[in-house]
Amino acid sequence: MNTPLEQLTSAIKAGKRKDAKSATQAALDAAIPPAQILAALGEGMADVGRRFKANEVFVPEVLVAARAMQNSMDLLEPVLIEAGIQPAHTFLICTVEGDLHDIGKNLVAMMIKGANFKVVDLGTNVAPDVLIEAVEAHRADIIGLSALLTTTMPAMREAVARIRERGLKVKIMVGGAPITEGFAHEIGADGYAPDAGSAVELALRLVEAA
Amino acid sequence: MKSKERVRAVIDHRETDRLPIDFGSSFITGIHCSVVEGLRRHFGLEPRPVRVCEPYQMLGEVEPDLLDALGLDVQPIFPQRTIFGFPNENWKPWTTPWGQHVVVSEHFHTYTSVEGDTYIHPKGDRSAPPSGHMPKTGYFFDTIERMDADFDEDDLKVADNLEEFGLMSDGEAAYWRSQAELYRDCDRAISVHLNGTCLGDIALVPAPFLTHPKGVRGVAQWYMTVASEPEFVMELFDRQTEIALENMARLHAIAGDVIDVVVVCGTDFGTQASLFCGVPSVREIWLPRYKRINDWIHRNTAWRTFKHSCGAIEPLIEAFIDSGFDILNPVQCSAAGMDPKELKAKYGDRITFWGGGVNTQETLPFGTPGQVRAEVLERCEIFAPGGGFVFNAIHNVQALTPIENVVAMIEAVDEFNGGR
Ligand code: B12
């Protein structure tokens, strides 16, 4: 018989939301410390991220895994709060102004959440003013900007410039189909990642360096 | 050689007097209305507002004078209704958020929010919640996900996701009769979008043409359904295919002899770096339905079938060939594993590449005219030999693309063709 934690990890890997929920409940009922349950969740998501990066699973599988994670988190979150366990870092993410593509942005948000960041998703088509306000309000450590269109790459440049102008001490990472390492460097971002799995690694590096 | 013969010949893998070119024959090989205006000005054509033939992506109609000026080989017959569910008729002026004066259908009803964003109503019905949204700094609409409050993901109903698929109405039949009449003697190849054969196109899942869509209508929700409820998706596709076969028979009876190319499906299976769906899933969920459609067409008509999928889809090309598709578009060579030489060598004698002519993520919008020329000539050298290539950029030519680059692209194809 697998332990509830093993069951939870495999439910996340397979994207089974009902199993994830019942395994989480079983773990809570067995009085397993919430931090351990959280770690089991993270292990499942990290595995999905690795297989996504290796082209073994695709967008639908990542989405069902993230949904299962959310189902588990719904039960776990109140217990974590009660135990005073909070994510150490806040990650703010959005798609830049003029752009409405959000599948990639959402995947990045989910994987980062799976790595135990507090994630604030501002949605799509986000103007620099809204972004700046949110960075200040949420005291974000990192911002992730997504752009999928060549017509919105200028908006990404603008967003980075405005954040820098404002003198905010926040790391900026960028991504999306037309974005390259070179473009990220040129517009003054702190990092670029080509996929959601790499985005997690980059985010961890950026907060460690801070 | 007439354009019609030329296009048919290259699709059947014969080399022709010159390479055929398409811009504007479909909603995935078109030109943004702002660029159409720039081209009309460049060629000194009658200054008149551009018609927005496809309001979602804000594509401009490439009217006959521009088709001539650009030397294009394909003429579209557009569907009777746009993606927002209204017919394009009785054109009226509209000013876009970027200040361009265009003409749109009289049923194109929008409002502007306090933030300056534009919202459009489905079917021109102002009482229905908007189904499309254009950011104030955007150049196209995007669909709005309108979720049905009663939706239950544990109780999916195929009928909910079939609402948009019905048999051809009398009005639609009359439309096709009149269009067939209009284009029966056209020298250009005729391309049409088939109705109802798009299986799971993520742009259509939110059903921007319906006033109150039910069922699985969210983008993420759709992908999750593919992963967790494949039986539901297959049943939906089967039902959809049955309706489509019936409609194809009706279309064939009316306009079969006029049509050369049919756009069957625009479902994107690729992302910049990878696939949306693994090869086994595509073979199980999509291939048998595609095959039914393509087999019917090949048995009963002289049409050639066209499959669009953006992104890094090299691992799926074999499956598309097995599905019976004749044509692949847009051949996104800028995505992972989509090297033009390798594609041509591996698949070039079995499927026609309609697209891939120039990189629209880099060279066309950001390069110099010289770089555009060099890339276009190189792509023509690679793709043209032995037929199997219709020149088109990769997907629609986007807003903010410099006109001199578009002109350089067309001139380079002419140069390849040995001048006109
Ligand atoms: C799905 C899709 C759509 C869907 C979007 C649905 C949605 N809600 O997002 C629909 C059909 C609505 C759509 C519409 C349009 N699209 Co589109 N679309 C795509 C497509 C096929 C896949 C994008 C995608 O979702 N990929 C899946 C995700 C998982 O990958 P991803 O987004 O790249 O994200 C990954 C990485 O990039 C990275 N990442 C992403 N964001 C971030 C952020 C950070 C901080 C980091 C670190 C990493 C990171 O991690 C992600 C996960 O691994 C691409 C093709 C392509 N080559 O990418 C075209 C594409 C992006 N679209 C394109 C265009 C032009 C359009 C339209 C204008 C219509 C048109 N074709 O004319 C409209 C515009 C919509 C709008 N107003 O914004 C073009 C852009 C070309 C250009 N010149 O820039 C592309 C490239 C297609 C093509 N072949 O030309 N599209």
XYZ file of C-alpha atoms and ligand atoms in Angstrom:
721
model
C 0.000 0.000 0.000
C 1.350 3.403 -0.964
C 1.447 6.151 1.601
C -0.894 9.113 1.083
C 2.110 11.217 0.066
C 3.146 8.755 -2.623
C -0.446 8.640 -3.797
C -0.549 12.426 -3.921
C 2.636 12.668 -5.957
C 1.438 10.087 -8.455
C -2.033 11.694 -8.703
C -0.355 14.990 -9.639
C 1.908 13.276 -12.171
C -1.110 11.612 -13.801
C -3.298 14.718 -13.537
C -6.000 12.933 -11.523
C -7.779 15.682 -9.633
C -10.115 13.490 -7.594
C -7.283 11.219 -6.488
C -5.194 14.268 -5.626
C -7.989 15.542 -3.446
C -8.592 12.285 -1.630
C -4.860 11.692 -1.118
C -4.491 15.189 0.324
C -7.413 14.591 2.662
C -5.956 11.242 3.712
C -2.597 12.880 4.405
C -4.248 15.601 6.475
C -6.316 13.022 8.351
C -3.139 11.079 9.104
C -1.731 14.303 10.612
C 1.200 14.389 8.214
C 2.895 17.793 8.589
C 1.578 20.167 5.891
C 5.097 21.049 4.764
C 5.610 17.417 3.805
C 2.342 17.338 1.884
C 3.439 20.483 0.070
C 6.744 18.849 -0.785
C 4.926 15.824 -2.235
C 2.876 18.168 -4.410
C 5.996 19.996 -5.549
C 7.662 16.699 -6.394
C 4.751 15.781 -8.657
C 4.795 19.139 -10.448
C 8.567 19.107 -10.843
C 8.302 15.719 -12.511
C 5.637 17.028 -14.911
C 7.886 20.014 -15.691
C 10.807 17.718 -16.481
C 8.747 15.505 -18.776
C 7.235 18.577 -20.486
C 10.697 19.958 -21.157
C 11.757 16.585 -22.568
C 8.693 16.523 -24.880
C 7.319 13.434 -23.177
C 4.111 15.155 -22.116
C 2.382 18.156 -23.647
C 0.201 21.138 -22.773
C -2.963 19.131 -21.914
C -1.110 16.881 -19.460
C 0.503 19.871 -17.739
C -2.881 21.570 -17.443
C -4.560 18.547 -15.841
C -1.616 18.169 -13.465
C -1.953 21.814 -12.470
C -5.681 21.382 -11.979
C -5.018 18.407 -9.701
C -2.470 20.502 -7.809
C -5.060 23.256 -7.361
C -7.611 20.746 -6.040
C -5.085 19.597 -3.487
C -4.048 23.155 -2.603
C -7.661 24.087 -1.885
C -7.548 21.669 1.039
C -3.971 22.297 2.016
C -3.807 26.087 1.914
C -5.876 26.792 5.068
C -3.737 24.298 6.997
C -0.522 25.865 5.710
C -1.717 29.316 6.732
C -2.640 28.058 10.170
C 0.813 26.528 10.534
C 2.344 29.848 9.473
C 3.963 28.290 6.402
C 4.169 30.832 3.616
C 5.964 30.898 0.318
C 9.207 32.837 0.730
C 8.906 34.643 -2.607
C 6.269 36.385 -4.666
C 6.146 35.969 -8.429
C 4.034 38.294 -10.520
C 3.189 37.278 -14.064
C 1.291 38.687 -17.032
C 1.050 38.846 -20.784
C 2.118 42.283 -22.018
C -0.163 45.017 -23.332
C -1.863 44.290 -26.639
C -1.329 40.525 -26.390
C -3.979 38.000 -25.421
C -2.073 34.744 -25.752
C -2.032 33.159 -22.333
C -1.552 29.399 -22.563
C 2.220 29.638 -22.121
C 1.939 32.297 -19.431
C -0.495 30.120 -17.501
C 1.784 27.094 -17.706
C 4.686 29.115 -16.372
C 2.483 30.425 -13.536
C 1.390 26.907 -12.596
C 4.875 25.446 -12.584
C 6.229 28.346 -10.532
C 3.396 27.868 -8.093
C 4.289 24.188 -7.957
C 7.781 25.265 -6.862
C 6.179 27.004 -3.878
C 6.223 30.627 -4.940
C 3.300 32.889 -4.195
C 2.033 33.590 -7.707
C 0.003 36.659 -8.628
C -1.371 36.366 -12.149
C -2.394 39.726 -13.607
C -3.830 38.132 -16.742
C -3.364 39.295 -20.321
C -3.029 42.690 -21.997
C -1.467 44.338 -18.925
C -0.377 47.967 -19.216
C 2.888 49.097 -17.533
C 1.037 51.282 -14.985
C -1.042 48.367 -13.765
C 2.071 46.233 -13.579
C 4.042 48.791 -11.563
C 1.191 49.259 -9.154
C 0.937 45.504 -8.639
C 4.689 45.087 -8.071
C 4.498 47.652 -5.306
C 1.256 46.341 -3.800
C 2.406 42.712 -3.710
C 6.094 43.455 -3.014
C 6.942 41.085 -5.830
C 10.412 39.571 -5.982
C 10.176 38.583 -9.633
C 8.065 39.617 -12.594
C 7.478 37.303 -15.523
C 6.473 38.929 -18.786
C 5.089 36.926 -21.678
C 4.697 38.036 -25.327
C 3.703 35.792 -28.223
C 3.499 38.332 -31.024
C 6.124 40.326 -32.849
C 3.638 43.217 -32.651
C 3.775 43.136 -28.847
C 7.543 42.790 -28.419
C 7.747 46.624 -28.263
C 5.249 46.543 -25.373
C 7.561 44.152 -23.520
C 10.489 46.506 -24.047
C 8.342 49.386 -22.799
C 7.235 47.468 -19.696
C 10.829 46.660 -18.728
C 11.914 50.268 -19.312
C 9.097 51.635 -17.155
C 9.863 49.267 -14.275
C 13.555 50.198 -14.407
C 12.717 53.906 -14.606
C 10.670 53.542 -11.482
C 13.708 52.083 -9.741
C 11.873 49.007 -8.499
C 14.111 46.333 -7.005
C 12.439 43.447 -8.791
C 13.929 40.832 -11.074
C 12.395 40.594 -14.520
C 12.231 37.428 -16.559
C 10.735 37.191 -20.028
C 9.535 34.543 -22.451
C 7.154 33.628 -25.262
C 7.478 32.314 -28.805
C 9.315 35.203 -30.524
C 11.475 36.100 -27.499
C 15.146 35.162 -27.457
C 17.992 35.377 -24.989
C 19.395 38.187 -27.120
C 16.182 40.204 -27.067
C 15.877 39.706 -23.299
C 19.385 41.047 -22.836
C 18.820 43.942 -25.221
C 15.735 45.205 -23.369
C 17.423 44.860 -19.987
C 15.577 41.864 -18.537
C 17.365 39.727 -15.936
C 16.655 36.455 -17.642
C 14.919 34.495 -20.377
C 13.566 30.952 -20.336
C 12.362 28.988 -23.353
C 9.837 26.810 -21.494
C 7.959 26.479 -18.216
C 10.381 23.949 -16.699
C 13.357 26.221 -17.376
C 11.348 29.174 -16.064
C 11.212 27.507 -12.642
C 14.971 26.929 -12.628
C 15.534 30.537 -13.672
C 13.196 31.890 -10.987
C 15.009 29.873 -8.312
C 18.374 31.165 -9.562
C 17.148 34.764 -9.572
C 15.876 34.675 -5.981
C 19.053 32.954 -4.798
C 21.180 35.625 -6.443
C 19.116 38.407 -4.873
C -0.620 28.526 -68.209
C -3.606 29.853 -66.308
C -3.319 30.359 -62.565
C -5.878 27.648 -61.956
C -3.888 25.057 -63.910
C -0.647 26.226 -62.336
C -1.922 25.811 -58.786
C -3.443 22.411 -59.536
C -0.247 21.275 -61.243
C 2.059 22.149 -58.346
C -0.272 20.475 -55.848
C 0.015 17.357 -57.988
C 3.801 17.724 -57.800
C 4.493 18.915 -61.295
C 6.797 21.841 -62.000
C 5.157 24.774 -63.697
C 6.075 27.801 -65.845
C 6.343 29.755 -62.617
C 5.779 29.373 -58.934
C 2.185 30.157 -57.911
C 1.674 32.731 -55.165
C -1.116 33.155 -52.676
C -1.967 36.058 -50.434
C -5.490 36.484 -49.175
C -7.158 33.262 -50.309
C -7.890 32.088 -46.780
C -7.967 33.310 -43.212
C -4.545 31.837 -42.581
C -2.765 33.061 -45.692
C -4.026 36.625 -45.579
C -2.773 40.132 -44.984
C -3.620 42.463 -42.100
C -5.848 45.331 -43.241
C -3.209 47.949 -42.374
C -0.719 46.249 -44.685
C -3.328 45.866 -47.445
C -3.812 49.632 -47.285
C -0.056 50.207 -47.536
C 0.193 47.891 -50.529
C -2.689 49.584 -52.315
C -0.908 52.906 -51.836
C 2.419 51.470 -52.963
C 0.941 50.169 -56.224
C -1.024 53.378 -56.836
C -4.396 51.608 -56.742
C -7.647 53.467 -56.308
C -7.534 54.977 -52.832
C -10.504 53.483 -51.038
C -10.914 52.056 -47.568
C -9.890 48.424 -47.211
C -12.653 45.887 -46.615
C -12.167 43.865 -43.458
C -13.060 40.446 -44.837
C -12.119 38.637 -41.602
C -12.888 40.814 -38.577
C -11.274 38.582 -35.919
C -7.727 38.840 -37.240
C -8.603 42.091 -39.029
C -7.555 40.754 -42.412
C -8.041 43.028 -45.402
C -9.616 41.747 -48.585
C -7.118 41.449 -51.417
C -9.413 42.787 -54.106
C -8.960 41.958 -57.804
C -6.868 45.063 -58.583
C -4.397 44.133 -55.828
C -4.454 40.455 -56.851
C -3.365 41.656 -60.299
C -0.749 44.065 -59.002
C 0.829 41.346 -56.872
C 0.448 38.651 -59.540
C -1.466 36.287 -57.294
C -2.883 32.941 -58.363
C -5.621 32.139 -55.876
C -9.065 33.665 -55.431
C -11.102 32.984 -52.308
C -14.788 32.423 -51.905
C -15.285 33.330 -48.262
C -17.831 31.619 -46.027
C -21.195 33.325 -45.846
C -20.699 34.222 -42.206
C -17.668 35.602 -40.423
C -16.226 34.121 -37.259
C -18.409 36.543 -35.288
C -21.463 34.922 -36.824
C -22.679 37.720 -39.092
C -22.572 37.967 -42.881
C -20.247 40.458 -44.526
C -22.714 42.713 -46.292
C -23.621 46.380 -46.714
C -20.186 47.693 -45.868
C -20.004 50.659 -43.507
C -17.059 52.811 -42.427
C -15.221 52.097 -39.186
C -12.111 53.633 -37.682
C -9.734 51.156 -36.085
C -8.001 51.814 -32.727
C -4.825 52.617 -34.676
C -6.707 55.233 -36.685
C -7.162 53.446 -40.002
C -10.372 54.074 -41.939
C -11.697 50.727 -43.115
C -15.070 49.340 -44.117
C -16.762 46.556 -42.187
C -20.043 44.660 -42.378
C -23.140 46.564 -41.295
C -23.531 43.888 -38.601
C -20.129 44.682 -37.092
C -21.291 46.188 -33.793
C -18.707 47.219 -31.244
C -18.365 49.395 -28.187
C -15.339 50.925 -26.518
C -14.686 50.486 -22.799
C -13.401 53.265 -20.537
C -9.934 51.719 -20.879
C -10.179 52.218 -24.628
C -10.554 48.543 -25.535
C -12.970 47.478 -28.270
C -15.600 44.778 -27.755
C -17.616 43.113 -30.511
C -20.995 41.365 -30.301
C -21.711 37.923 -31.783
C -24.142 37.798 -34.729
C -24.289 41.597 -34.604
C -26.613 41.178 -31.628
C -26.086 44.095 -29.257
C -28.122 42.376 -26.552
C -25.684 39.445 -26.373
C -22.505 39.704 -24.287
C -19.461 40.485 -26.454
C -17.536 37.531 -27.846
C -14.434 39.386 -29.018
C -12.050 41.873 -27.430
C -9.386 44.089 -28.989
C -6.962 45.792 -26.582
C -6.546 49.493 -27.292
C -2.994 48.872 -28.438
C -3.869 45.613 -30.233
C -4.324 44.958 -33.941
C -6.776 42.056 -33.784
C -9.578 40.684 -31.706
C -9.321 37.756 -29.398
C -12.189 35.573 -28.326
C -13.763 36.053 -24.927
C -14.409 32.901 -22.944
C -18.049 32.951 -21.932
C -18.680 30.102 -19.569
C -22.085 28.578 -19.093
C -23.016 28.857 -15.388
C -24.615 25.394 -15.497
C -21.569 23.707 -16.968
C -20.542 20.545 -15.135
C -17.215 19.027 -16.072
C -18.337 15.672 -14.694
C -21.316 15.635 -17.026
C -20.158 16.625 -20.506
C -22.785 16.676 -23.251
C -21.743 16.301 -26.859
C -24.819 18.224 -28.005
C -23.580 21.344 -26.190
C -20.436 21.437 -28.274
C -22.328 20.617 -31.478
C -24.560 23.684 -31.415
C -22.612 25.457 -34.162
C -22.682 22.520 -36.553
C -25.818 22.236 -38.628
C -26.843 21.405 -42.149
C -26.458 24.002 -44.868
C -29.434 26.372 -44.786
C -31.358 27.500 -47.856
C -29.861 30.942 -47.445
C -26.378 29.512 -47.410
C -27.130 27.349 -50.437
C -28.328 30.439 -52.304
C -25.136 32.259 -51.299
C -22.985 29.445 -52.684
C -25.008 29.335 -55.905
C -24.440 33.036 -56.497
C -20.736 32.803 -55.648
C -20.276 29.793 -57.911
C -21.900 31.765 -60.719
C -19.555 34.671 -60.083
C -16.377 32.599 -60.146
C -17.222 29.761 -62.541
C -15.015 31.210 -65.285
C -12.324 32.609 -63.021
C -8.780 31.961 -64.254
C -7.459 31.829 -60.734
C -7.612 28.766 -58.531
C -10.544 28.959 -56.128
C -10.041 28.270 -52.453
C -12.772 27.904 -49.827
C -12.985 27.144 -46.131
C -15.156 24.068 -45.583
C -17.837 24.486 -42.971
C -17.611 22.328 -39.853
C -14.495 20.293 -40.661
C -12.220 22.109 -38.193
C -11.756 19.572 -35.436
C -10.999 21.313 -32.154
C -9.552 24.563 -33.495
C -8.732 26.502 -30.341
C -9.767 29.787 -31.980
C -13.249 28.355 -32.565
C -13.757 26.451 -29.306
C -14.958 29.622 -27.475
C -17.555 29.932 -30.279
C -17.327 33.690 -30.917
C -20.196 33.244 -33.416
C -22.708 32.020 -30.816
C -24.657 34.301 -28.502
C -24.763 31.962 -25.477
C -22.401 29.024 -25.972
C -22.740 25.944 -23.801
C -20.343 23.093 -23.134
C -16.551 23.098 -23.135
C -15.715 26.645 -24.259
C -12.554 27.619 -22.430
C -9.108 27.252 -23.967
C -7.445 25.495 -21.017
C -10.667 23.601 -20.357
C -10.621 22.273 -23.912
C -7.038 21.030 -23.685
C -7.785 19.375 -20.362
C -10.801 17.666 -21.901
C -8.569 16.279 -24.656
C -6.276 14.824 -21.972
C -8.880 13.512 -19.574
C -11.979 12.772 -21.695
C -10.713 11.571 -25.083
C -13.900 9.508 -25.661
C -15.993 12.654 -25.414
C -13.745 14.447 -27.891
C -13.832 11.531 -30.340
C -17.590 11.285 -30.194
C -17.870 15.024 -30.797
C -15.526 14.788 -33.783
C -17.485 11.823 -35.198
C -20.766 13.681 -35.018
C -19.176 16.794 -36.462
C -17.688 14.781 -39.321
C -21.044 13.224 -40.188
C -22.665 16.654 -40.486
C -19.704 17.949 -42.467
C -19.863 15.062 -44.958
C -23.504 15.867 -45.618
C -22.666 19.542 -46.126
C -19.774 18.714 -48.406
C -22.141 16.756 -50.628
C -24.456 19.767 -50.780
C -21.590 22.145 -51.507
C -20.294 19.823 -54.177
C -23.678 19.702 -55.879
C -23.775 23.504 -56.016
C -20.196 24.586 -56.577
C -18.120 21.436 -56.870
C -16.807 22.251 -60.327
C -15.715 25.761 -59.329
C -13.601 24.874 -56.305
C -9.974 23.781 -56.421
C -8.748 23.879 -52.856
C -10.644 23.306 -49.621
C -9.271 24.390 -46.261
C -10.310 21.485 -44.057
C -8.887 22.271 -40.656
C -6.928 25.005 -38.916
C -6.301 23.283 -35.605
C -2.833 24.197 -34.364
C -0.885 21.204 -33.131
C 2.421 22.984 -32.644
C 3.963 25.472 -30.286
C 7.215 27.303 -30.945
C 9.257 24.498 -29.435
C 7.076 21.407 -29.414
C 3.644 19.847 -29.910
C 0.327 20.584 -28.253
C -0.516 16.920 -28.310
C 1.555 13.778 -28.559
C 1.689 11.874 -31.850
C -0.253 8.847 -30.496
C -3.129 11.094 -29.331
C -3.321 12.826 -32.685
C -3.326 9.484 -34.482
C -6.078 8.177 -32.263
C -8.299 11.229 -31.825
C -7.889 13.178 -35.083
C -6.510 10.989 -37.845
C -9.511 8.651 -38.436
C -11.899 11.628 -38.752
C -9.558 13.542 -41.038
C -9.239 10.432 -43.144
C -12.991 10.092 -43.528
C -13.210 13.685 -44.718
C -10.254 13.479 -47.084
C -11.294 10.103 -48.480
C -14.787 11.372 -49.235
C -13.352 14.392 -51.001
C -10.912 12.372 -53.046
C -13.562 9.821 -54.008
C -16.216 12.345 -54.947
C -14.550 15.566 -56.029
C -11.513 17.011 -57.735
C -10.754 19.220 -54.731
C -7.390 19.261 -53.030
C -7.388 19.323 -49.252
C -5.520 21.826 -47.083
C -4.411 21.405 -43.459
C -3.121 24.309 -41.398
C -1.090 23.900 -38.253
C 1.331 26.397 -36.813
C 4.393 25.515 -34.870
C 6.875 22.693 -34.497
C 4.827 19.928 -36.098
C 7.476 17.928 -37.954
C 6.714 14.780 -35.900
C 3.107 14.942 -37.138
C 3.610 15.401 -40.878
C 3.588 11.659 -41.466
C 0.211 11.491 -39.684
C -1.133 14.325 -41.843
C -0.041 12.456 -44.957
C -1.673 9.284 -43.650
C -4.833 11.334 -43.059
C -4.922 12.051 -46.771
C -4.137 15.761 -46.747
C -2.728 17.143 -49.997
C -1.482 20.457 -48.648
C 0.249 21.604 -45.459
C 0.305 25.220 -44.224
C 1.882 27.480 -42.912
C 5.135 25.471 -42.668
C 6.498 27.456 -39.754
C 10.197 27.034 -40.471
C 10.988 29.322 -37.528
C 9.736 26.687 -35.078
C 11.834 23.831 -33.686
C 12.682 20.996 -36.094
C 11.100 22.703 -39.114
C 14.202 23.033 -41.285
C 13.096 23.720 -44.890
C 15.680 21.455 -46.538
C 14.853 18.523 -44.291
C 11.113 19.007 -44.720
C 11.443 19.066 -48.489
C 13.698 16.020 -48.559
C 11.585 13.962 -46.204
C 8.032 14.878 -47.242
C 8.298 17.096 -50.330
C 7.129 14.481 -52.829
C 4.112 13.484 -50.745
C 2.567 16.733 -49.539
C 2.451 20.268 -50.912
C 3.900 23.043 -48.798
C 1.694 26.122 -48.954
C 3.682 28.664 -46.957
C 7.114 28.717 -45.424
C 8.174 31.401 -47.917
C 9.601 33.810 -45.353
C 9.946 34.029 -41.578
C 7.143 36.252 -40.266
C 8.520 36.267 -36.723
C 11.821 37.833 -37.690
C 12.806 38.536 -41.259
C 9.580 39.956 -42.682
C 8.696 42.301 -39.787
C 12.211 43.194 -38.596
C 14.675 42.447 -41.422
C 15.853 44.694 -44.257
C 14.407 44.337 -47.772
C 17.746 42.771 -48.751
C 17.427 40.129 -46.059
C 13.843 39.437 -47.112
C 14.919 38.989 -50.731
C 17.739 36.607 -49.793
C 15.533 34.457 -47.581
C 12.682 34.294 -50.110
C 15.041 33.264 -52.922
C 16.581 30.600 -50.717
C 13.190 29.178 -49.716
C 12.047 29.110 -53.356
C 15.229 27.250 -54.357
C 14.545 24.695 -51.651
C 10.799 24.208 -51.944
C 10.028 24.726 -55.647
C 11.847 21.852 -57.403
C 9.483 19.092 -58.498
C 6.378 21.125 -57.653
C 4.641 20.789 -54.305
C 5.054 24.439 -53.301
C 2.704 27.404 -53.335
C 4.438 30.574 -52.230
C 2.975 32.202 -49.126
C 4.564 33.763 -46.044
C 4.195 31.906 -42.756
C 0.633 32.611 -41.696
C -0.943 36.015 -42.209
C 1.225 39.039 -42.880
C 0.926 40.892 -39.602
C 0.342 44.513 -38.719
C 3.459 46.686 -38.449
C 5.196 44.747 -41.234
C 7.091 47.322 -43.347
C 5.518 47.655 -46.799
C 8.968 47.714 -48.431
C 9.579 44.255 -46.972
C 6.312 42.879 -48.354
C 7.183 44.379 -51.734
C 10.694 42.923 -51.513
C 9.130 39.519 -50.836
C 6.854 39.687 -53.887
C 9.675 41.004 -56.087
C 11.936 38.184 -54.972
C 9.341 35.585 -56.031
C 9.080 37.382 -59.384
C 12.860 37.326 -59.640
C 12.838 33.595 -58.949
C 10.182 33.243 -61.623
C 12.510 35.039 -64.051
C 10.614 38.311 -64.074
C 7.025 38.548 -65.154
C -2.462 28.863 -29.589
C -2.161 30.078 -30.436
C -3.143 31.047 -30.532
C -4.448 30.972 -29.754
C -4.214 31.606 -28.367
C -5.136 31.103 -27.278
C -4.728 31.679 -25.956
N -5.692 31.920 -25.109
O -3.567 31.876 -25.650
C -5.370 31.818 -30.672
C -5.946 30.895 -31.718
C -6.475 32.589 -29.994
C -4.337 32.729 -31.344
C -4.644 33.951 -31.875
C -3.738 34.740 -32.572
N -2.487 34.396 -32.928
Co -1.591 32.862 -32.238
N -0.686 31.280 -31.885
C -0.917 30.219 -31.141
C 0.198 29.176 -31.281
C -0.254 28.109 -32.264
C 0.658 28.514 -30.009
C 0.952 29.445 -28.845
C 0.847 28.674 -27.578
O -0.116 28.780 -26.841
N 1.806 27.809 -27.329
C 1.786 26.898 -26.185
C 2.553 27.456 -25.035
C 2.665 26.416 -23.954
O 3.822 27.802 -25.493
P 4.367 29.302 -25.412
O 3.259 30.256 -25.419
O 5.462 29.476 -26.379
O 4.953 29.357 -23.929
C 6.064 28.621 -23.526
C 7.373 29.390 -23.667
O 7.341 30.353 -24.706
C 7.622 29.955 -22.333
N 7.010 31.222 -21.955
C 5.866 31.811 -22.348
N 5.633 32.927 -21.662
C 6.636 33.067 -20.802
C 6.883 34.038 -19.845
C 8.027 33.945 -19.059
C 8.272 34.958 -18.036
C 8.939 32.885 -19.283
C 10.169 32.818 -18.491
C 8.688 31.907 -20.237
C 7.535 31.998 -20.982
O 7.110 28.957 -21.486
C 5.881 28.448 -22.036
C 5.647 27.049 -21.586
O 6.698 26.170 -21.911
C 1.380 30.046 -31.868
C 2.388 29.259 -32.690
C 3.780 29.341 -32.112
N 4.732 29.102 -32.940
O 3.968 29.617 -30.946
C 0.602 31.105 -32.648
C 1.200 32.514 -32.876
C 1.887 32.992 -31.618
N 0.013 33.353 -33.136
C 0.245 34.223 -34.022
C -0.726 35.185 -34.443
C -0.297 36.122 -35.516
C -2.012 35.237 -33.863
C -3.135 36.202 -34.260
C -2.722 37.611 -34.517
C -3.961 35.685 -35.403
C -3.273 35.476 -36.656
N -2.851 34.256 -36.742
O -3.194 36.344 -37.490
C -4.123 36.080 -33.083
C -3.890 37.204 -32.079
C -4.480 37.012 -30.746
C -4.213 38.196 -29.868
N -5.060 39.210 -29.931
O -3.245 38.234 -29.147
C 1.625 34.103 -34.593
C 2.565 35.229 -34.221
C 3.423 35.639 -35.400
C 4.184 36.873 -35.123
N 4.541 37.560 -36.184
O 4.451 37.216 -34.002
C 2.064 32.691 -34.177
C 3.566 32.513 -33.945
C 1.595 31.740 -35.296
C 2.399 31.799 -36.555
N 2.804 30.689 -37.075
O 2.645 32.817 -37.141
N -3.134 32.159 -31.342
